[in-house]
């Protein structure tokens, strides 16, 4: 069944698709940062310290404000629907768990001690947004007396700075509804060009997204690159030459990363992405 069939209004259909895309971006960025932290702990403790700090900053800047905006804008309306009441109370409880895991990351004495909490945070967040995408958002979109587009616009305003939780460092990339839908259309989606895997003996952290869901792959790479400190590098391994992905990286961060091919097929392409 299509999104247009599920939604009671075309604007809500677009808003639903945009919210799901934004969830994919958040989950992908989190996955990329966590993966880079886990690999750097063993390979480069100095880089791991910076990646750990960046992960906490990402949670404070994006993940926690997103949860707070949901509770303020979406959850009260969904809680008023009898069929969603218990689910919303459960999701609020998961927000508390997410906050506790971020606090544990923040208090961890070092990246090695934070690794387990980081992985737990990733798993919980992915399960959390799956429930929102599969249950809460479609229910709101199908309810004629509810405007999902307006609710998500309210969330956007809160994330843009109206909410104290967003603060002065609100993520400029966070957009819900139509804005995020347009952003996804411009980038062209994943297109299946960035599945990667394999290993290489190097002190630099690697990103292996072979098991990452298709919709999260590019966001996972972007999130990992955001965690690469200046003057260091990340190794990406792909089953083909990822030229479309490299073009998106350059468009997203012009001149920031240099690319060095370590291996050019035929079964694996290994690339070092160095943060200048």
PDB file of C-alpha atoms in Angstrom:
ATOM      1  CA  UNK A   1       0.000   0.000   0.000  1.00  0.00           C
ATOM      2  CA  UNK A   2       1.399   3.398  -0.949  1.00  0.00           C
ATOM      3  CA  UNK A   3       1.982   6.304   1.378  1.00  0.00           C
ATOM      4  CA  UNK A   4      -0.592   8.316  -0.567  1.00  0.00           C
ATOM      5  CA  UNK A   5      -3.165   5.627   0.151  1.00  0.00           C
ATOM      6  CA  UNK A   6      -2.372   5.622   3.852  1.00  0.00           C
ATOM      7  CA  UNK A   7      -2.474   9.383   4.341  1.00  0.00           C
ATOM      8  CA  UNK A   8      -5.708  11.308   4.614  1.00  0.00           C
ATOM      9  CA  UNK A   9      -4.214  14.318   2.805  1.00  0.00           C
ATOM     10  CA  UNK A  10      -1.491  14.687   0.138  1.00  0.00           C
ATOM     11  CA  UNK A  11       0.416  17.112   2.367  1.00  0.00           C
ATOM     12  CA  UNK A  12       0.423  14.510   5.121  1.00  0.00           C
ATOM     13  CA  UNK A  13       1.703  11.908   2.653  1.00  0.00           C
ATOM     14  CA  UNK A  14       4.632  14.144   1.793  1.00  0.00           C
ATOM     15  CA  UNK A  15       5.196  14.954   5.473  1.00  0.00           C
ATOM     16  CA  UNK A  16       5.183  11.244   6.359  1.00  0.00           C
ATOM     17  CA  UNK A  17       7.787  10.461   3.725  1.00  0.00           C
ATOM     18  CA  UNK A  18       9.904  13.409   4.844  1.00  0.00           C
ATOM     19  CA  UNK A  19       9.793  12.379   8.501  1.00  0.00           C
ATOM     20  CA  UNK A  20      10.867   8.849   7.621  1.00  0.00           C
ATOM     21  CA  UNK A  21      13.752  10.267   5.561  1.00  0.00           C
ATOM     22  CA  UNK A  22      14.850  12.414   8.485  1.00  0.00           C
ATOM     23  CA  UNK A  23      14.741   9.389  10.791  1.00  0.00           C
ATOM     24  CA  UNK A  24      16.936   7.535   8.288  1.00  0.00           C
ATOM     25  CA  UNK A  25      19.415  10.399   8.321  1.00  0.00           C
ATOM     26  CA  UNK A  26      19.608  10.487  12.113  1.00  0.00           C
ATOM     27  CA  UNK A  27      19.900   6.710  12.418  1.00  0.00           C
ATOM     28  CA  UNK A  28      22.507   6.597   9.679  1.00  0.00           C
ATOM     29  CA  UNK A  29      24.639   9.345  11.201  1.00  0.00           C
ATOM     30  CA  UNK A  30      24.464   7.653  14.580  1.00  0.00           C
ATOM     31  CA  UNK A  31      25.407   4.274  13.077  1.00  0.00           C
ATOM     32  CA  UNK A  32      28.363   5.779  11.254  1.00  0.00           C
ATOM     33  CA  UNK A  33      29.703   7.517  14.336  1.00  0.00           C
ATOM     34  CA  UNK A  34      29.284   4.418  16.504  1.00  0.00           C
ATOM     35  CA  UNK A  35      30.970   2.172  13.924  1.00  0.00           C
ATOM     36  CA  UNK A  36      33.904   4.542  13.650  1.00  0.00           C
ATOM     37  CA  UNK A  37      34.223   4.689  17.435  1.00  0.00           C
ATOM     38  CA  UNK A  38      34.218   0.902  17.785  1.00  0.00           C
ATOM     39  CA  UNK A  39      36.932   0.456  15.166  1.00  0.00           C
ATOM     40  CA  UNK A  40      39.058   3.370  16.376  1.00  0.00           C
ATOM     41  CA  UNK A  41      39.121   2.069  19.957  1.00  0.00           C
ATOM     42  CA  UNK A  42      41.330  -0.816  18.826  1.00  0.00           C
ATOM     43  CA  UNK A  43      43.225   0.927  16.024  1.00  0.00           C
ATOM     44  CA  UNK A  44      43.834   4.541  17.089  1.00  0.00           C
ATOM     45  CA  UNK A  45      43.043   5.490  20.716  1.00  0.00           C
ATOM     46  CA  UNK A  46      43.905   9.142  20.068  1.00  0.00           C
ATOM     47  CA  UNK A  47      41.393   9.425  17.235  1.00  0.00           C
ATOM     48  CA  UNK A  48      38.875   7.448  19.312  1.00  0.00           C
ATOM     49  CA  UNK A  49      38.917  10.180  21.956  1.00  0.00           C
ATOM     50  CA  UNK A  50      37.865  12.781  19.389  1.00  0.00           C
ATOM     51  CA  UNK A  51      35.261  10.460  17.853  1.00  0.00           C
ATOM     52  CA  UNK A  52      33.837   9.778  21.319  1.00  0.00           C
ATOM     53  CA  UNK A  53      33.530  13.510  22.016  1.00  0.00           C
ATOM     54  CA  UNK A  54      31.947  14.047  18.607  1.00  0.00           C
ATOM     55  CA  UNK A  55      29.402  11.306  19.240  1.00  0.00           C
ATOM     56  CA  UNK A  56      28.316  12.933  22.506  1.00  0.00           C
ATOM     57  CA  UNK A  57      28.112  16.320  20.781  1.00  0.00           C
ATOM     58  CA  UNK A  58      25.987  14.813  17.979  1.00  0.00           C
ATOM     59  CA  UNK A  59      23.581  13.352  20.530  1.00  0.00           C
ATOM     60  CA  UNK A  60      23.313  16.664  22.365  1.00  0.00           C
ATOM     61  CA  UNK A  61      22.910  18.636  19.146  1.00  0.00           C
ATOM     62  CA  UNK A  62      20.569  16.351  17.184  1.00  0.00           C
ATOM     63  CA  UNK A  63      19.313  13.186  18.875  1.00  0.00           C
ATOM     64  CA  UNK A  64      18.096  14.559  22.207  1.00  0.00           C
ATOM     65  CA  UNK A  65      16.515  17.741  20.760  1.00  0.00           C
ATOM     66  CA  UNK A  66      14.702  15.539  18.244  1.00  0.00           C
ATOM     67  CA  UNK A  67      13.280  13.411  21.061  1.00  0.00           C
ATOM     68  CA  UNK A  68      12.260  16.507  23.033  1.00  0.00           C
ATOM     69  CA  UNK A  69      10.535  18.020  19.979  1.00  0.00           C
ATOM     70  CA  UNK A  70       8.633  14.782  19.383  1.00  0.00           C
ATOM     71  CA  UNK A  71       7.357  14.760  22.950  1.00  0.00           C
ATOM     72  CA  UNK A  72       6.259  18.384  22.661  1.00  0.00           C
ATOM     73  CA  UNK A  73       4.689  18.318  19.195  1.00  0.00           C
ATOM     74  CA  UNK A  74       3.771  14.763  18.148  1.00  0.00           C
ATOM     75  CA  UNK A  75       3.273  12.647  21.213  1.00  0.00           C
ATOM     76  CA  UNK A  76       0.478  14.629  22.936  1.00  0.00           C
ATOM     77  CA  UNK A  77      -1.733  14.333  19.836  1.00  0.00           C
ATOM     78  CA  UNK A  78      -0.917  10.658  19.307  1.00  0.00           C
ATOM     79  CA  UNK A  79      -1.504   9.959  23.007  1.00  0.00           C
ATOM     80  CA  UNK A  80      -5.040  11.304  22.565  1.00  0.00           C
ATOM     81  CA  UNK A  81      -5.813   8.486  20.114  1.00  0.00           C
ATOM     82  CA  UNK A  82      -6.972   5.437  22.115  1.00  0.00           C
ATOM     83  CA  UNK A  83      -5.179   2.969  19.869  1.00  0.00           C
ATOM     84  CA  UNK A  84      -1.839   4.725  20.374  1.00  0.00           C
ATOM     85  CA  UNK A  85      -1.931   5.678  24.057  1.00  0.00           C
ATOM     86  CA  UNK A  86       0.037   2.740  25.471  1.00  0.00           C
ATOM     87  CA  UNK A  87       2.518   2.835  22.595  1.00  0.00           C
ATOM     88  CA  UNK A  88       3.260   6.510  23.185  1.00  0.00           C
ATOM     89  CA  UNK A  89       3.825   5.902  26.880  1.00  0.00           C
ATOM     90  CA  UNK A  90       6.273   3.157  25.933  1.00  0.00           C
ATOM     91  CA  UNK A  91       8.073   5.445  23.472  1.00  0.00           C
ATOM     92  CA  UNK A  92       8.397   8.136  26.125  1.00  0.00           C
ATOM     93  CA  UNK A  93      10.033   5.517  28.318  1.00  0.00           C
ATOM     94  CA  UNK A  94      12.449   4.736  25.491  1.00  0.00           C
ATOM     95  CA  UNK A  95      13.317   8.436  25.305  1.00  0.00           C
ATOM     96  CA  UNK A  96      14.330   8.234  28.956  1.00  0.00           C
ATOM     97  CA  UNK A  97      16.520   5.231  28.152  1.00  0.00           C
ATOM     98  CA  UNK A  98      18.109   7.071  25.236  1.00  0.00           C
ATOM     99  CA  UNK A  99      18.853  10.034  27.501  1.00  0.00           C
ATOM    100  CA  UNK A 100      20.377   7.725  30.110  1.00  0.00           C
ATOM    101  CA  UNK A 101      22.629   6.105  27.498  1.00  0.00           C
ATOM    102  CA  UNK A 102      23.805   9.504  26.255  1.00  0.00           C
ATOM    103  CA  UNK A 103      24.548  10.488  29.865  1.00  0.00           C
ATOM    104  CA  UNK A 104      26.540   7.268  30.258  1.00  0.00           C
ATOM    105  CA  UNK A 105      28.490   8.092  27.086  1.00  0.00           C
ATOM    106  CA  UNK A 106      29.182  11.568  28.417  1.00  0.00           C
ATOM    107  CA  UNK A 107      30.392  10.252  31.780  1.00  0.00           C
ATOM    108  CA  UNK A 108      32.490   7.413  30.387  1.00  0.00           C
ATOM    109  CA  UNK A 109      36.178   7.840  31.295  1.00  0.00           C
ATOM    110  CA  UNK A 110      37.248   6.985  27.760  1.00  0.00           C
ATOM    111  CA  UNK A 111      36.046   5.631  24.399  1.00  0.00           C
ATOM    112  CA  UNK A 112      36.742   2.016  25.344  1.00  0.00           C
ATOM    113  CA  UNK A 113      34.381   2.311  28.295  1.00  0.00           C
ATOM    114  CA  UNK A 114      31.802   4.070  26.124  1.00  0.00           C
ATOM    115  CA  UNK A 115      31.759   1.442  23.365  1.00  0.00           C
ATOM    116  CA  UNK A 116      29.044  -0.789  24.846  1.00  0.00           C
ATOM    117  CA  UNK A 117      26.790   2.162  25.651  1.00  0.00           C
ATOM    118  CA  UNK A 118      27.315   3.562  22.155  1.00  0.00           C
ATOM    119  CA  UNK A 119      26.250   0.303  20.528  1.00  0.00           C
ATOM    120  CA  UNK A 120      23.246  -0.003  22.858  1.00  0.00           C
ATOM    121  CA  UNK A 121      22.230   3.550  21.960  1.00  0.00           C
ATOM    122  CA  UNK A 122      22.372   2.729  18.261  1.00  0.00           C
ATOM    123  CA  UNK A 123      20.268  -0.437  18.608  1.00  0.00           C
ATOM    124  CA  UNK A 124      17.640   1.239  20.782  1.00  0.00           C
ATOM    125  CA  UNK A 125      17.337   4.271  18.516  1.00  0.00           C
ATOM    126  CA  UNK A 126      16.912   2.129  15.400  1.00  0.00           C
ATOM    127  CA  UNK A 127      14.175   0.096  17.089  1.00  0.00           C
ATOM    128  CA  UNK A 128      12.577   3.295  18.370  1.00  0.00           C
ATOM    129  CA  UNK A 129      12.310   4.996  14.977  1.00  0.00           C
ATOM    130  CA  UNK A 130      11.068   1.744  13.420  1.00  0.00           C
ATOM    131  CA  UNK A 131       8.057   1.922  15.757  1.00  0.00           C
ATOM    132  CA  UNK A 132       7.490   5.572  14.934  1.00  0.00           C
ATOM    133  CA  UNK A 133       7.790   4.981  11.183  1.00  0.00           C
ATOM    134  CA  UNK A 134       5.642   1.857  11.195  1.00  0.00           C
ATOM    135  CA  UNK A 135       2.975   2.786  13.729  1.00  0.00           C
ATOM    136  CA  UNK A 136       2.836   6.338  15.063  1.00  0.00           C
ATOM    137  CA  UNK A 137       3.413   8.393  11.926  1.00  0.00           C
ATOM    138  CA  UNK A 138       1.063   6.360   9.670  1.00  0.00           C
ATOM    139  CA  UNK A 139      -1.655   6.506  12.331  1.00  0.00           C
ATOM    140  CA  UNK A 140      -1.391  10.283  12.544  1.00  0.00           C
ATOM    141  CA  UNK A 141      -1.333  10.549   8.749  1.00  0.00           C
ATOM    142  CA  UNK A 142      -4.494   8.420   8.445  1.00  0.00           C
ATOM    143  CA  UNK A 143      -6.468  10.367  11.059  1.00  0.00           C
ATOM    144  CA  UNK A 144      -8.598  12.963   9.207  1.00  0.00           C
ATOM    145  CA  UNK A 145      -8.824  15.387  12.115  1.00  0.00           C
ATOM    146  CA  UNK A 146      -5.031  15.453  12.545  1.00  0.00           C
ATOM    147  CA  UNK A 147      -2.636  17.339  10.267  1.00  0.00           C
ATOM    148  CA  UNK A 148       0.664  15.487  10.361  1.00  0.00           C
ATOM    149  CA  UNK A 149       2.189  18.184   8.164  1.00  0.00           C
ATOM    150  CA  UNK A 150       1.368  20.852  10.757  1.00  0.00           C
ATOM    151  CA  UNK A 151       2.670  18.722  13.618  1.00  0.00           C
ATOM    152  CA  UNK A 152       5.969  18.166  11.818  1.00  0.00           C
ATOM    153  CA  UNK A 153       6.195  21.862  10.966  1.00  0.00           C
ATOM    154  CA  UNK A 154       5.856  22.556  14.694  1.00  0.00           C
ATOM    155  CA  UNK A 155       8.700  20.096  15.318  1.00  0.00           C
ATOM    156  CA  UNK A 156      10.831  21.859  12.722  1.00  0.00           C
ATOM    157  CA  UNK A 157      10.319  25.232  14.392  1.00  0.00           C
ATOM    158  CA  UNK A 158      11.296  23.777  17.756  1.00  0.00           C
ATOM    159  CA  UNK A 159      14.418  22.175  16.315  1.00  0.00           C
ATOM    160  CA  UNK A 160      15.320  25.344  14.448  1.00  0.00           C
ATOM    161  CA  UNK A 161      15.626  27.247  17.697  1.00  0.00           C
ATOM    162  CA  UNK A 162      12.222  27.800  19.296  1.00  0.00           C
ATOM    163  CA  UNK A 163      12.927  24.984  21.755  1.00  0.00           C
ATOM    164  CA  UNK A 164      15.597  25.582  24.424  1.00  0.00           C
ATOM    165  CA  UNK A 165      16.714  21.997  23.883  1.00  0.00           C
ATOM    166  CA  UNK A 166      17.826  22.852  20.360  1.00  0.00           C
ATOM    167  CA  UNK A 167      19.980  25.711  21.593  1.00  0.00           C
ATOM    168  CA  UNK A 168      22.227  27.889  19.534  1.00  0.00           C
ATOM    169  CA  UNK A 169      23.778  24.861  17.856  1.00  0.00           C
ATOM    170  CA  UNK A 170      20.587  23.489  16.281  1.00  0.00           C
ATOM    171  CA  UNK A 171      21.418  21.202  13.360  1.00  0.00           C
ATOM    172  CA  UNK A 172      20.790  23.157  10.135  1.00  0.00           C
ATOM    173  CA  UNK A 173      20.316  19.872   8.282  1.00  0.00           C
ATOM    174  CA  UNK A 174      17.290  18.892  10.359  1.00  0.00           C
ATOM    175  CA  UNK A 175      14.140  19.489   8.319  1.00  0.00           C
ATOM    176  CA  UNK A 176      10.831  17.690   8.489  1.00  0.00           C
ATOM    177  CA  UNK A 177       7.979  17.367   6.002  1.00  0.00           C
ATOM    178  CA  UNK A 178       8.343  18.922   2.556  1.00  0.00           C
ATOM    179  CA  UNK A 179      11.789  20.421   3.152  1.00  0.00           C
ATOM    180  CA  UNK A 180      13.315  17.048   3.977  1.00  0.00           C
ATOM    181  CA  UNK A 181      11.429  15.417   1.111  1.00  0.00           C
ATOM    182  CA  UNK A 182      13.005  17.918  -1.290  1.00  0.00           C
ATOM    183  CA  UNK A 183      16.418  17.304   0.256  1.00  0.00           C
ATOM    184  CA  UNK A 184      16.109  13.566  -0.403  1.00  0.00           C
ATOM    185  CA  UNK A 185      14.930  14.165  -3.975  1.00  0.00           C
ATOM    186  CA  UNK A 186      17.938  16.403  -4.657  1.00  0.00           C
ATOM    187  CA  UNK A 187      20.469  13.826  -3.467  1.00  0.00           C
ATOM    188  CA  UNK A 188      18.776  11.049  -5.411  1.00  0.00           C
ATOM    189  CA  UNK A 189      18.726   8.555  -2.557  1.00  0.00           C
ATOM    190  CA  UNK A 190      21.169   5.719  -2.081  1.00  0.00           C
ATOM    191  CA  UNK A 191      20.626   3.931  -5.362  1.00  0.00           C
ATOM    192  CA  UNK A 192      22.510   0.945  -4.039  1.00  0.00           C
ATOM    193  CA  UNK A 193      25.938   2.388  -4.805  1.00  0.00           C
ATOM    194  CA  UNK A 194      27.572   2.374  -1.411  1.00  0.00           C
ATOM    195  CA  UNK A 195      27.395  -1.131  -0.004  1.00  0.00           C
ATOM    196  CA  UNK A 196      30.854  -1.740   1.346  1.00  0.00           C
ATOM    197  CA  UNK A 197      32.804  -4.238   3.363  1.00  0.00           C
ATOM    198  CA  UNK A 198      36.047  -6.028   3.805  1.00  0.00           C
ATOM    199  CA  UNK A 199      39.064  -5.301   5.949  1.00  0.00           C
ATOM    200  CA  UNK A 200      42.551  -3.949   5.577  1.00  0.00           C
ATOM    201  CA  UNK A 201      45.512  -3.955   7.905  1.00  0.00           C
ATOM    202  CA  UNK A 202      45.726  -0.268   8.782  1.00  0.00           C
ATOM    203  CA  UNK A 203      45.675   1.895  11.870  1.00  0.00           C
ATOM    204  CA  UNK A 204      42.850   3.923  10.359  1.00  0.00           C
ATOM    205  CA  UNK A 205      39.248   3.109  11.238  1.00  0.00           C
ATOM    206  CA  UNK A 206      37.160   1.326   8.624  1.00  0.00           C
ATOM    207  CA  UNK A 207      33.505   1.572   7.770  1.00  0.00           C
ATOM    208  CA  UNK A 208      31.735  -1.653   6.876  1.00  0.00           C
ATOM    209  CA  UNK A 209      28.086  -1.081   6.005  1.00  0.00           C
ATOM    210  CA  UNK A 210      27.335  -4.369   4.293  1.00  0.00           C
ATOM    211  CA  UNK A 211      24.706  -5.149   6.901  1.00  0.00           C
ATOM    212  CA  UNK A 212      23.341  -1.607   7.095  1.00  0.00           C
ATOM    213  CA  UNK A 213      19.792  -1.299   5.691  1.00  0.00           C
ATOM    214  CA  UNK A 214      19.729   0.137   2.190  1.00  0.00           C
ATOM    215  CA  UNK A 215      17.953   3.328   3.216  1.00  0.00           C
ATOM    216  CA  UNK A 216      20.601   4.155   5.823  1.00  0.00           C
ATOM    217  CA  UNK A 217      23.772   3.528   3.863  1.00  0.00           C
ATOM    218  CA  UNK A 218      24.645   6.989   2.578  1.00  0.00           C
ATOM    219  CA  UNK A 219      23.660   8.622   5.845  1.00  0.00           C
ATOM    220  CA  UNK A 220      25.873   6.111   7.648  1.00  0.00           C
ATOM    221  CA  UNK A 221      28.852   7.075   5.493  1.00  0.00           C
ATOM    222  CA  UNK A 222      28.126  10.781   6.015  1.00  0.00           C
ATOM    223  CA  UNK A 223      27.833  10.272   9.762  1.00  0.00           C
ATOM    224  CA  UNK A 224      31.130   8.426   9.863  1.00  0.00           C
ATOM    225  CA  UNK A 225      32.850  11.150   7.838  1.00  0.00           C
ATOM    226  CA  UNK A 226      31.483  13.771  10.222  1.00  0.00           C
ATOM    227  CA  UNK A 227      33.284  11.891  12.987  1.00  0.00           C
ATOM    228  CA  UNK A 228      36.676  11.837  11.226  1.00  0.00           C
ATOM    229  CA  UNK A 229      38.896  14.469  12.888  1.00  0.00           C
ATOM    230  CA  UNK A 230      40.826  16.877  10.668  1.00  0.00           C
ATOM    231  CA  UNK A 231      44.217  15.474   9.776  1.00  0.00           C
ATOM    232  CA  UNK A 232      43.077  11.848   9.986  1.00  0.00           C
ATOM    233  CA  UNK A 233      41.431   9.403   7.581  1.00  0.00           C
ATOM    234  CA  UNK A 234      38.869   6.635   7.234  1.00  0.00           C
ATOM    235  CA  UNK A 235      39.008   3.576   4.976  1.00  0.00           C
ATOM    236  CA  UNK A 236      35.908   2.727   2.981  1.00  0.00           C
ATOM    237  CA  UNK A 237      35.609  -0.652   1.231  1.00  0.00           C
ATOM    238  CA  UNK A 238      33.044  -1.099  -1.563  1.00  0.00           C
ATOM    239  CA  UNK A 239      32.158  -3.923  -3.962  1.00  0.00           C
ATOM    240  CA  UNK A 240      32.415  -1.446  -6.878  1.00  0.00           C
ATOM    241  CA  UNK A 241      33.750   1.996  -7.647  1.00  0.00           C
ATOM    242  CA  UNK A 242      31.467   4.293  -5.543  1.00  0.00           C
ATOM    243  CA  UNK A 243      31.660   7.315  -7.836  1.00  0.00           C
ATOM    244  CA  UNK A 244      28.106   8.581  -7.161  1.00  0.00           C
ATOM    245  CA  UNK A 245      28.769   8.468  -3.406  1.00  0.00           C
ATOM    246  CA  UNK A 246      32.061  10.337  -3.831  1.00  0.00           C
ATOM    247  CA  UNK A 247      30.245  13.001  -5.832  1.00  0.00           C
ATOM    248  CA  UNK A 248      27.721  13.428  -3.019  1.00  0.00           C
ATOM    249  CA  UNK A 249      30.519  13.676  -0.440  1.00  0.00           C
ATOM    250  CA  UNK A 250      32.180  16.447  -2.451  1.00  0.00           C
ATOM    251  CA  UNK A 251      28.873  18.247  -2.928  1.00  0.00           C
ATOM    252  CA  UNK A 252      28.135  17.988   0.773  1.00  0.00           C
ATOM    253  CA  UNK A 253      31.613  19.064   1.961  1.00  0.00           C
ATOM    254  CA  UNK A 254      33.483  20.716  -0.919  1.00  0.00           C
ATOM    255  CA  UNK A 255      37.234  20.267  -0.707  1.00  0.00           C
ATOM    256  CA  UNK A 256      37.113  18.662   2.742  1.00  0.00           C
ATOM    257  CA  UNK A 257      38.099  15.094   1.860  1.00  0.00           C
ATOM    258  CA  UNK A 258      40.788  13.779  -0.440  1.00  0.00           C
ATOM    259  CA  UNK A 259      40.341  10.328  -1.950  1.00  0.00           C
ATOM    260  CA  UNK A 260      43.080   7.748  -2.473  1.00  0.00           C
ATOM    261  CA  UNK A 261      42.327   4.405  -4.082  1.00  0.00           C
ATOM    262  CA  UNK A 262      44.089   1.591  -2.241  1.00  0.00           C
ATOM    263  CA  UNK A 263      42.591  -1.152  -4.425  1.00  0.00           C
ATOM    264  CA  UNK A 264      40.553  -1.017  -7.630  1.00  0.00           C
ATOM    265  CA  UNK A 265      38.578  -4.240  -7.898  1.00  0.00           C
ATOM    266  CA  UNK A 266      37.691  -6.463  -9.454  1.00  0.00           C
ATOM    267  CA  UNK A 267      35.942  -7.689  -6.308  1.00  0.00           C
ATOM    268  CA  UNK A 268      36.683  -4.844  -3.906  1.00  0.00           C
ATOM    269  CA  UNK A 269      37.444  -1.157  -4.130  1.00  0.00           C
ATOM    270  CA  UNK A 270      39.329   0.223  -1.130  1.00  0.00           C
ATOM    271  CA  UNK A 271      39.471   3.961  -0.655  1.00  0.00           C
ATOM    272  CA  UNK A 272      41.127   6.149   1.956  1.00  0.00           C
ATOM    273  CA  UNK A 273      39.093   9.298   2.664  1.00  0.00           C
ATOM    274  CA  UNK A 274      41.386  11.822   4.326  1.00  0.00           C
ATOM    275  CA  UNK A 275      40.022  14.844   6.188  1.00  0.00           C
ATOM    276  CA  UNK A 276      42.216  17.770   5.113  1.00  0.00           C
TER     277      UNK A 276
END
